[in-house]
Amino acid sequence: MTEIPKDHPRYESLALREEITRCVEAGITSRQGLIAHGRGEAIDYLIGEKTLPSALEAEEAAVAALLTSKNPVISVNGNTAALVPGGIVELAELVGAKIEVNLFHRTEERVARIKEYLESFGAKDVLGLNPDATIPGLSSERAKVSKEGIFSADTVLVPLEDGDRCEALIGMGKTVIAIDLNPFSRTSRMAHISIVDNVVRAIPNMIKSAKSFRYTRVIDLLYFVYAFDNRKNLEAAVEEIKRGLDEGRLEESSGYSKLSIW
Amino acid sequence: MTEIPKDHPRYESLALREEITRCVEAGITSRQGLIAHGRGEAIDYLIGEKTLPSALEAEEAAVAALLTSKNPVISVNGNTAALVPGGIVELAELVGAKIEVNLFHRTEERVARIKEYLESFGAKDVLGLNPDATIPGLSSERAKVSKEGIFSADTVLVPLEDGDRCEALIGMGKTVIAIDLNPFSRTSRMAHISIVDNVVRAIPNMIKSAKSFRYTRVIDLLYFVYAFDNRKNLEAAVEEIKRGLDEGRLEESSGYSKLSIW
């Protein structure tokens, strides 16, 4: 592993890159997960590696939705487990959600490793190892879920989900909350609440939000959920990304190289 | 490996993803290369997975620069070898450039595999296996180059290069041509000619350009090189990306999910 100096301007991003590579070696993250991580890195770079105001709003609505659900479930894949294992455990506890491991490239071994990894961060009863139900409309491996978990959930938080499964969950009548840095992705467009943010910032923000909601009345939480307009929120996210491009990060450069005949 | 249906709307992108994953298994691409590939995928998605007008202009200037150089070299890393092995060989022949394997995460074994892989596409005399010179200002492994290749080159084409090495090559007085989908990257800002395009489109475009330049006079080629303003070109790329966002790909969606109390 490469040692990254702490004063490197992009220390955090590089450290996450090392962590996720380590988790591939540990059998937690898949190779395709590395490519997905890269996609996230690029968009995160463009939005300035900070939570957009629209994302903060979505995060708040998402927590309110989780808190007012009967059987909320947090779906965890390899990248989520690698990036925010402790955060997932804490958030699940705060909002009373179950945790279920659900992989795009599913192997029994990887589900077991992720379960074990989350347990090492204090998780109890991690579902997903013995799936006993299927999501209609998905190919066999990806359809496998737990009856008491995702299958019967009324609300599912899916960080870093693929479009097909997001659509299938919505088809089942569930409220779907996505965390996805790409505001144009099918997942972002399909989900009821789409959080356009890096999962390493989104989960801590949601934990903070859950704590602040501790004494909030259900009626007020429901207001947060139903006043939220996902389409408007996504449009705001795109505008904020464009503004970021406008702020002219090209200007930050100390200088450009110039070809010269002389 | 997953079989992707040819009529999938994002077939090409998914096929490349499979190909680069295969190349990791074959020891050609590194794991960090997968993350880099993902970064490229995301920005390529935002620019609509097509060559921007500004990129086409940069590609033309790049070919003119290669054709008018005394000792041009194409630097090849694991991702470039995985994505455009045949294209690199053809372009090198057309512009009279040498090919040198130069890796960020260098191992002798991977250099040998990439050399062999390029040779299977018809490359002769691939440099890089026995480095006998060093680039000043870089840490040991990454500084290793061949004396008759990158070290003595007047122009280096570096697809998918990192900022440090790009800067070091410029410090050596070379003309540097970069292919990098991120217009804000240090490489893009440092290079003399920055091609903001996917390498799988850039190399074929450059091959076409090299063929069209076959009977062009040197003085006219030099005009293409020196009339090119990299800073203006990068600004145009950013404007084109913003326009792409403006064209409202959010609108393409068939519909948004809406939370409803009823």
Coordinates of C-alpha atoms in Angstrom, one line a residue:
Chain A
M1 CA 0.0 0.0 0.0
T2 CA 1.2 3.5 -0.8
E3 CA 1.7 5.9 2.1
I4 CA -0.2 9.2 1.4
P5 CA 1.2 12.3 3.1
K6 CA -1.6 13.8 5.3
D7 CA -1.0 17.3 3.9
H8 CA -1.6 16.2 0.3
P9 CA -4.4 18.4 -1.1
R10 CA -6.5 15.4 -2.0
Y11 CA -5.6 13.3 1.0
E12 CA -9.1 12.2 1.8
S13 CA -9.9 11.1 -1.7
L14 CA -6.6 9.2 -2.0
A15 CA -7.1 7.5 1.4
L16 CA -10.6 6.3 0.4
R17 CA -9.1 4.9 -2.8
E18 CA -6.5 3.0 -0.8
E19 CA -9.2 1.7 1.6
I20 CA -11.5 0.4 -1.1
T21 CA -8.5 -1.3 -2.8
R22 CA -7.7 -2.9 0.5
C23 CA -11.3 -4.1 0.7
V24 CA -11.0 -5.8 -2.7
E25 CA -8.1 -7.7 -1.3
A26 CA -10.1 -8.6 1.8
G27 CA -12.9 -9.9 -0.4
I28 CA -15.4 -7.3 0.6
T29 CA -15.5 -5.2 -2.6
S30 CA -15.7 -6.5 -6.1
R31 CA -13.5 -5.4 -9.0
Q32 CA -16.5 -3.8 -10.7
G33 CA -16.9 -1.9 -7.4
L34 CA -13.6 -0.3 -8.0
I35 CA -14.8 1.1 -11.4
A36 CA -18.0 2.3 -9.7
H37 CA -15.9 4.0 -7.0
G38 CA -13.9 5.8 -9.8
R39 CA -17.2 7.1 -11.3
G40 CA -18.1 8.5 -7.9
E41 CA -14.6 10.1 -7.5
A42 CA -15.0 12.0 -10.8
I43 CA -18.4 13.5 -10.1
D44 CA -17.4 14.2 -6.5
Y45 CA -14.4 16.1 -7.9
L46 CA -16.7 18.2 -10.1
I47 CA -19.1 19.1 -7.2
G48 CA -16.1 20.1 -5.2
E49 CA -16.0 17.2 -2.8
K50 CA -18.6 18.8 -0.5
T51 CA -22.3 18.2 0.3
L52 CA -24.5 20.4 -2.0
P53 CA -27.3 22.3 -0.3
S54 CA -29.8 20.2 -2.3
A55 CA -28.2 17.0 -1.0
L56 CA -28.5 18.1 2.6
E57 CA -32.2 18.7 2.0
A58 CA -32.5 15.2 0.5
E59 CA -30.6 13.7 3.4
E60 CA -33.0 15.3 5.9
A61 CA -36.1 14.1 4.0
A62 CA -34.5 10.6 3.8
V63 CA -34.0 10.4 7.6
A64 CA -37.5 11.6 8.2
A65 CA -38.8 8.9 5.8
L66 CA -36.8 6.2 7.6
L67 CA -38.0 7.3 11.0
T68 CA -41.6 7.2 10.0
S69 CA -41.4 3.8 8.3
K70 CA -42.7 0.6 9.8
N71 CA -39.9 -1.7 8.5
P72 CA -37.1 0.3 7.1
V73 CA -34.1 -1.6 5.7
I74 CA -30.6 -0.3 4.8
S75 CA -29.3 -2.3 1.8
V76 CA -25.5 -2.7 1.9
N77 CA -23.2 -3.6 -1.0
G78 CA -19.4 -4.1 -1.1
N79 CA -18.6 -0.4 -1.7
T80 CA -20.9 0.8 1.1
A81 CA -19.4 -1.7 3.5
A82 CA -15.9 -0.6 2.5
L83 CA -16.5 3.1 2.8
V84 CA -18.9 3.6 5.8
P85 CA -19.1 0.4 7.8
G86 CA -19.4 2.1 11.2
G87 CA -21.7 4.8 9.9
I88 CA -24.2 2.3 8.5
V89 CA -24.4 0.5 11.9
E90 CA -24.9 3.7 13.8
L91 CA -27.5 5.1 11.3
A92 CA -29.4 1.8 11.4
E93 CA -29.6 1.9 15.2
L94 CA -30.7 5.6 15.2
V95 CA -33.6 5.1 12.8
G96 CA -34.5 1.6 13.8
A97 CA -33.6 0.0 10.5
K98 CA -32.5 -3.5 9.6
I99 CA -29.3 -4.1 7.7
E100 CA -29.3 -6.4 4.7
V101 CA -26.3 -7.3 2.5
N102 CA -27.4 -7.2 -1.1
L103 CA -24.8 -7.5 -3.8
F104 CA -24.9 -6.9 -7.6
H105 CA -22.1 -9.5 -8.1
R106 CA -23.3 -11.8 -5.4
T107 CA -21.3 -14.6 -4.0
E108 CA -22.1 -16.4 -0.7
E109 CA -18.5 -15.8 0.4
R110 CA -18.6 -12.1 -0.1
V111 CA -22.0 -11.7 1.7
A112 CA -20.5 -13.6 4.6
R113 CA -17.4 -11.4 4.7
I114 CA -19.4 -8.2 4.6
K115 CA -21.7 -9.5 7.3
E116 CA -18.6 -10.3 9.4
Y117 CA -17.1 -6.9 8.6
L118 CA -20.2 -5.0 9.7
E119 CA -20.4 -7.1 12.9
S120 CA -16.9 -6.1 13.7
F121 CA -18.4 -2.5 13.8
G122 CA -21.1 -3.6 16.2
A123 CA -23.9 -4.6 13.8
K124 CA -26.3 -7.3 15.1
D125 CA -28.6 -9.5 12.9
V126 CA -27.2 -8.6 9.6
L127 CA -29.5 -10.1 7.0
G128 CA -28.7 -11.4 3.5
L129 CA -26.8 -14.6 4.0
N130 CA -29.9 -16.9 3.8
P131 CA -32.2 -15.3 1.2
D132 CA -35.7 -16.8 1.3
A133 CA -37.5 -14.5 -1.1
T134 CA -37.0 -12.9 -4.5
I135 CA -37.6 -9.5 -6.0
P136 CA -39.9 -10.0 -9.0
G137 CA -38.5 -9.0 -12.4
L138 CA -34.8 -9.5 -11.7
S139 CA -32.4 -12.2 -12.8
S140 CA -31.9 -15.0 -10.2
E141 CA -28.7 -13.9 -8.3
R142 CA -29.7 -10.3 -8.0
A143 CA -33.3 -11.0 -7.0
K144 CA -32.3 -12.9 -3.8
V145 CA -33.4 -11.1 -0.7
S146 CA -34.5 -11.8 2.9
K147 CA -38.3 -12.1 3.6
E148 CA -38.1 -10.2 6.9
G149 CA -35.7 -7.6 5.4
I150 CA -35.9 -6.0 1.9
F151 CA -38.8 -8.2 0.7
S152 CA -41.2 -6.9 3.4
A153 CA -39.6 -3.5 3.9
D154 CA -41.8 -0.4 3.4
T155 CA -38.7 1.8 2.9
V156 CA -35.3 0.8 1.6
L157 CA -32.2 3.0 1.7
V158 CA -30.0 1.8 -1.2
P159 CA -26.6 3.5 -1.3
L160 CA -24.9 3.0 -4.6
E161 CA -27.6 0.9 -6.2
D162 CA -28.0 -0.1 -9.8
G163 CA -31.0 1.2 -11.9
D164 CA -32.6 -2.2 -12.5
R165 CA -32.9 -3.1 -8.9
C166 CA -34.0 0.4 -7.9
E167 CA -36.8 0.1 -10.4
A168 CA -37.8 -3.3 -9.2
L169 CA -38.0 -2.2 -5.6
I170 CA -40.2 0.8 -6.7
G171 CA -42.4 -1.7 -8.6
M172 CA -42.9 -3.6 -5.4
G173 CA -44.4 -0.4 -3.9
K174 CA -41.6 0.5 -1.6
T175 CA -40.3 3.9 -0.8
V176 CA -36.8 4.0 -2.2
I177 CA -34.0 6.3 -1.0
A178 CA -30.9 6.3 -3.1
I179 CA -27.4 7.7 -2.5
D180 CA -25.8 8.3 -5.9
L181 CA -23.4 11.0 -7.1
N182 CA -24.8 11.0 -10.6
P183 CA -28.0 13.0 -10.7
F184 CA -28.7 11.7 -14.2
S185 CA -28.5 8.0 -13.4
R186 CA -31.6 5.9 -13.7
T187 CA -31.3 5.2 -10.0
S188 CA -31.4 8.9 -9.2
R189 CA -34.3 9.5 -11.5
M190 CA -36.3 6.5 -10.3
A191 CA -35.9 6.8 -6.6
H192 CA -38.3 8.7 -4.4
I193 CA -35.5 10.5 -2.6
S194 CA -32.2 10.8 -4.4
I195 CA -29.2 11.9 -2.4
V196 CA -26.6 13.3 -4.8
D197 CA -23.6 13.1 -2.4
N198 CA -20.6 10.9 -1.6
V199 CA -21.7 8.2 0.8
V200 CA -18.8 9.1 3.1
R201 CA -20.5 12.5 3.7
A202 CA -24.1 11.4 3.3
I203 CA -24.2 8.8 6.0
P204 CA -22.6 11.1 8.7
N205 CA -25.0 13.9 7.7
M206 CA -27.9 11.5 8.1
I207 CA -26.6 10.4 11.5
K208 CA -26.5 14.0 12.6
S209 CA -30.0 14.6 11.2
A210 CA -31.4 11.5 12.9
K211 CA -30.0 12.8 16.2
S212 CA -31.5 16.2 15.7
F213 CA -34.9 14.6 14.9
R214 CA -34.9 12.7 18.2
Y215 CA -37.8 14.7 19.7
T216 CA -39.5 15.7 16.5
R217 CA -43.2 14.8 16.3
V218 CA -44.2 12.2 13.6
I219 CA -46.5 14.8 12.0
D220 CA -43.6 17.1 11.5
L221 CA -41.4 14.3 10.2
L222 CA -44.1 13.4 7.6
Y223 CA -44.1 17.0 6.5
F224 CA -40.3 16.8 5.7
V225 CA -41.0 13.6 3.7
Y226 CA -44.0 14.8 1.7
A227 CA -42.8 18.4 1.1
F228 CA -39.8 17.0 -0.6
D229 CA -39.9 17.1 -4.4
N230 CA -37.2 14.8 -5.8
R231 CA -37.4 16.1 -9.3
K232 CA -36.9 19.7 -8.2
N233 CA -34.1 18.6 -5.9
L234 CA -32.3 16.8 -8.7
E235 CA -32.6 19.9 -10.9
A236 CA -31.2 22.0 -8.2
A237 CA -28.3 19.5 -7.9
V238 CA -27.5 19.9 -11.6
E239 CA -27.6 23.7 -11.3
E240 CA -25.2 23.5 -8.4
I241 CA -22.9 21.3 -10.3
K242 CA -23.0 23.7 -13.2
R243 CA -22.3 26.6 -10.9
G244 CA -19.3 24.7 -9.6
L245 CA -18.0 24.4 -13.2
D246 CA -18.7 28.1 -13.7
E247 CA -16.7 29.1 -10.6
G248 CA -13.9 28.3 -13.0
R249 CA -11.7 25.8 -11.4
L250 CA -9.6 26.2 -14.5
E251 CA -8.6 29.5 -13.0
E252 CA -7.1 27.9 -9.9
S253 CA -4.2 26.8 -11.9
S254 CA -0.8 28.4 -11.4
G255 CA -0.3 28.5 -15.1
Y256 CA -0.7 26.9 -18.4
S257 CA 2.0 25.5 -20.6
K258 CA 2.3 27.3 -23.9
L259 CA 3.8 26.0 -27.1
S260 CA 6.1 28.5 -28.7
I261 CA 8.1 28.5 -31.8
W262 CA 10.7 30.8 -30.3
Chain B
M1 CA -17.8 -12.6 -17.3
T2 CA -21.2 -11.2 -17.8
E3 CA -22.7 -11.3 -21.3
I4 CA -24.0 -7.9 -22.3
P5 CA -26.9 -7.8 -24.9
K6 CA -25.7 -5.8 -28.0
D7 CA -28.9 -3.7 -28.0
H8 CA -28.3 -2.4 -24.5
P9 CA -28.3 1.4 -24.6
R10 CA -25.0 1.6 -22.9
Y11 CA -23.5 -1.5 -24.6
E12 CA -20.2 0.1 -25.6
S13 CA -19.5 1.4 -22.2
L14 CA -20.3 -1.9 -20.5
A15 CA -18.3 -3.8 -23.0
L16 CA -15.2 -1.7 -22.3
R17 CA -15.8 -2.2 -18.6
E18 CA -15.7 -6.0 -19.1
E19 CA -12.6 -5.7 -21.3
I20 CA -10.7 -3.7 -18.7
T21 CA -11.7 -6.1 -15.9
R22 CA -10.5 -9.0 -18.1
C23 CA -7.2 -7.1 -18.5
V24 CA -6.8 -6.9 -14.8
E25 CA -7.1 -10.7 -14.7
A26 CA -4.5 -10.9 -17.5
G27 CA -2.1 -8.8 -15.5
I28 CA -2.1 -5.9 -17.9
T29 CA -4.2 -3.3 -15.9
S30 CA -3.8 -2.6 -12.2
R31 CA -6.6 -2.3 -9.7
Q32 CA -6.0 1.4 -9.4
G33 CA -6.5 1.4 -13.2
L34 CA -10.0 0.2 -12.6
I35 CA -10.8 3.2 -10.4
A36 CA -9.2 5.5 -13.0
H37 CA -11.4 3.9 -15.7
G38 CA -14.5 4.6 -13.6
R39 CA -13.5 8.3 -13.3
G40 CA -13.3 8.4 -17.1
E41 CA -16.7 6.6 -17.4
A42 CA -18.4 9.2 -15.3
I43 CA -17.1 12.3 -17.2
D44 CA -17.6 10.5 -20.5
Y45 CA -21.2 10.0 -19.5
L46 CA -21.6 13.7 -18.7
I47 CA -20.2 14.8 -22.1
G48 CA -22.6 12.4 -23.8
E49 CA -20.0 9.7 -24.7
K50 CA -19.1 11.5 -27.9
T51 CA -16.1 13.6 -29.1
L52 CA -16.5 17.3 -28.3
P53 CA -15.7 19.8 -31.1
S54 CA -12.9 21.2 -29.0
A55 CA -11.5 17.7 -28.5
L56 CA -11.4 17.1 -32.3
E57 CA -9.5 20.3 -32.7
A58 CA -7.0 19.2 -30.0
E59 CA -6.6 15.8 -31.7
E60 CA -5.8 17.4 -35.0
A61 CA -3.2 19.7 -33.4
A62 CA -1.7 16.7 -31.5
V63 CA -1.3 14.7 -34.7
A64 CA 0.4 17.7 -36.4
A65 CA 2.7 18.0 -33.4
L66 CA 3.6 14.3 -33.6
L67 CA 4.2 14.4 -37.3
T68 CA 6.5 17.4 -37.1
S69 CA 8.6 16.1 -34.1
K70 CA 12.0 14.5 -34.5
N71 CA 11.6 11.8 -31.9
P72 CA 8.0 11.4 -30.8
V73 CA 7.1 8.7 -28.3
I74 CA 3.7 7.3 -27.3
S75 CA 3.7 6.4 -23.6
V76 CA 1.5 3.4 -22.8
N77 CA 0.1 2.4 -19.5
G78 CA -2.1 -0.5 -18.4
N79 CA -5.4 1.2 -19.2
T80 CA -4.3 2.4 -22.6
A81 CA -3.0 -1.0 -23.5
A82 CA -6.3 -2.6 -22.4
L83 CA -8.5 -0.1 -24.3
V84 CA -6.8 0.7 -27.6
P85 CA -3.9 -1.8 -28.2
G86 CA -4.4 -2.0 -31.9
G87 CA -5.0 1.8 -32.3
I88 CA -1.7 2.7 -30.5
V89 CA 0.2 0.4 -32.8
E90 CA -1.4 1.9 -35.9
L91 CA -1.0 5.5 -34.8
A92 CA 2.6 5.0 -33.9
E93 CA 3.3 3.7 -37.3
L94 CA 1.4 6.5 -39.1
V95 CA 3.2 9.3 -37.2
G96 CA 6.6 7.5 -36.9
A97 CA 6.5 7.4 -33.1
K98 CA 8.2 4.9 -30.8
I99 CA 6.1 3.1 -28.2
E100 CA 7.2 2.9 -24.6
V101 CA 5.5 1.2 -21.7
N102 CA 5.5 3.4 -18.7
L103 CA 3.5 2.5 -15.6
F104 CA 2.4 4.4 -12.5
H105 CA 2.3 1.2 -10.5
R106 CA 5.3 -0.3 -12.2
T107 CA 6.3 -4.0 -12.0
E108 CA 8.6 -5.7 -14.4
E109 CA 6.1 -8.4 -15.0
R110 CA 3.3 -6.0 -16.0
V111 CA 5.6 -4.1 -18.3
A112 CA 6.5 -7.5 -20.0
R113 CA 2.9 -8.5 -20.3
I114 CA 1.9 -5.1 -21.9
K115 CA 4.8 -5.3 -24.3
E116 CA 3.8 -8.8 -25.3
Y117 CA 0.2 -7.7 -25.6
L118 CA 1.1 -4.8 -27.9
E119 CA 3.3 -7.1 -30.0
S120 CA 0.3 -9.4 -30.5
F121 CA -1.2 -6.4 -32.2
G122 CA 1.8 -6.0 -34.5
A123 CA 4.0 -3.6 -32.5
K124 CA 7.8 -3.9 -33.0
D125 CA 10.5 -2.6 -30.6
V126 CA 8.3 -1.7 -27.7
L127 CA 10.5 0.1 -25.2
G128 CA 10.2 0.2 -21.4
L129 CA 11.4 -3.2 -20.3
N130 CA 15.0 -2.2 -19.7
P131 CA 15.0 1.4 -18.5
D132 CA 18.4 3.0 -18.6
A133 CA 17.5 6.6 -17.7
T134 CA 15.5 8.5 -15.2
I135 CA 13.1 11.5 -15.3
P136 CA 14.4 14.1 -12.9
G137 CA 12.2 15.0 -9.9
L138 CA 10.2 11.8 -9.7
S139 CA 10.4 8.9 -7.1
S140 CA 12.5 6.0 -8.2
E141 CA 10.0 3.5 -9.8
R142 CA 8.0 6.1 -11.7
A143 CA 11.1 7.9 -13.0
K144 CA 12.4 4.9 -14.9
V145 CA 12.4 5.4 -18.7
S146 CA 14.3 4.4 -21.8
K147 CA 17.1 6.7 -23.0
E148 CA 16.3 6.3 -26.7
G149 CA 12.5 6.6 -25.9
I150 CA 10.8 9.0 -23.5
F151 CA 14.1 10.4 -22.1
S152 CA 15.3 11.8 -25.4
A153 CA 11.9 12.4 -27.0
D154 CA 11.0 15.9 -28.1
T155 CA 7.2 15.1 -28.0
V156 CA 5.4 12.6 -25.8
L157 CA 1.8 11.5 -26.1
V158 CA 0.6 10.5 -22.7
P159 CA -2.8 9.0 -22.6
L160 CA -4.2 8.8 -19.1
E161 CA -1.2 10.3 -17.4
D162 CA -0.8 11.5 -13.8
G163 CA -0.1 15.1 -13.0
D164 CA 3.3 14.6 -11.5
R165 CA 4.8 12.9 -14.4
C166 CA 3.2 15.2 -16.9
E167 CA 4.8 18.1 -15.0
A168 CA 8.2 16.4 -14.9
L169 CA 8.1 15.8 -18.7
I170 CA 7.3 19.4 -19.3
G171 CA 10.2 20.4 -16.9
M172 CA 12.5 18.4 -19.3
G173 CA 11.4 20.7 -22.1
K174 CA 9.3 18.2 -24.0
T175 CA 6.1 19.0 -25.8
V176 CA 3.4 17.0 -23.9
I177 CA 0.2 15.8 -25.4
A178 CA -2.3 14.4 -22.9
I179 CA -5.6 12.5 -23.3
D180 CA -7.6 13.0 -20.2
L181 CA -11.4 13.3 -19.8
N182 CA -11.1 15.7 -16.9
P183 CA -10.5 19.2 -18.2
F184 CA -9.7 20.3 -14.7
S185 CA -7.0 17.7 -13.9
R186 CA -3.5 18.9 -13.4
T187 CA -2.4 16.9 -16.4
S188 CA -4.9 18.7 -18.6
R189 CA -3.8 22.1 -17.3
M190 CA -0.1 21.3 -17.5
A191 CA 0.0 19.7 -20.9
H192 CA 0.7 21.6 -24.1
I193 CA -2.1 19.9 -26.0
S194 CA -4.9 18.4 -23.8
I195 CA -7.4 16.1 -25.5
V196 CA -10.6 16.0 -23.4
D197 CA -11.9 12.8 -24.9
N198 CA -12.2 9.1 -24.2
V199 CA -9.1 7.3 -25.4
V200 CA -11.2 4.8 -27.4
R201 CA -12.5 7.7 -29.5
A202 CA -9.4 9.9 -29.4
I203 CA -7.0 7.3 -30.9
P204 CA -9.2 6.4 -33.9
N205 CA -9.8 10.1 -34.5
M206 CA -6.0 10.7 -34.5
I207 CA -5.5 7.8 -36.9
K208 CA -8.0 9.3 -39.3
S209 CA -6.3 12.7 -38.9
A210 CA -2.8 11.3 -39.5
K211 CA -4.1 9.7 -42.7
S212 CA -5.6 13.0 -43.9
F213 CA -2.4 14.8 -43.2
R214 CA -0.4 12.4 -45.3
Y215 CA 0.4 15.0 -48.0
T216 CA 0.2 18.1 -45.9
R217 CA 3.3 20.3 -46.0
V218 CA 5.4 20.7 -42.8
I219 CA 4.7 24.4 -42.7
D220 CA 1.0 23.8 -42.7
L221 CA 1.3 21.2 -40.0
L222 CA 3.3 23.6 -37.9
Y223 CA 0.5 26.1 -38.3
F224 CA -1.9 23.6 -36.8
V225 CA 0.4 23.1 -33.8
Y226 CA 1.2 26.8 -33.0
A227 CA -2.3 28.1 -33.8
F228 CA -3.6 25.8 -31.1
D229 CA -4.3 27.5 -27.8
N230 CA -4.7 24.9 -25.1
R231 CA -6.2 27.2 -22.5
K232 CA -8.9 28.4 -24.8
N233 CA -9.5 24.8 -25.9
L234 CA -10.0 23.6 -22.3
E235 CA -12.3 26.5 -21.6
A236 CA -14.3 25.5 -24.7
A237 CA -14.5 21.9 -23.4
V238 CA -15.9 23.1 -20.1
E239 CA -18.5 25.2 -21.9
E240 CA -19.4 22.2 -24.0
I241 CA -19.8 20.0 -20.9
K242 CA -22.0 22.7 -19.3
R243 CA -24.1 22.8 -22.4
G244 CA -24.5 19.1 -22.3
L245 CA -25.8 19.4 -18.7
D246 CA -28.1 22.2 -19.9
E247 CA -29.6 20.1 -22.6
G248 CA -31.4 18.6 -19.7
R249 CA -30.7 15.0 -19.7
L250 CA -33.0 14.9 -16.7
E251 CA -35.7 15.4 -19.2
E252 CA -35.0 12.2 -21.1
S253 CA -36.5 10.2 -18.3
S254 CA -39.8 8.6 -18.8
G255 CA -40.9 9.7 -15.4
Y256 CA -40.1 10.4 -11.9
S257 CA -41.3 8.6 -8.8
K258 CA -43.4 10.7 -6.6
L259 CA -44.1 10.1 -3.0
S260 CA -47.7 10.5 -2.1
I261 CA -49.7 10.3 1.1
W262 CA -52.7 9.0 -0.7

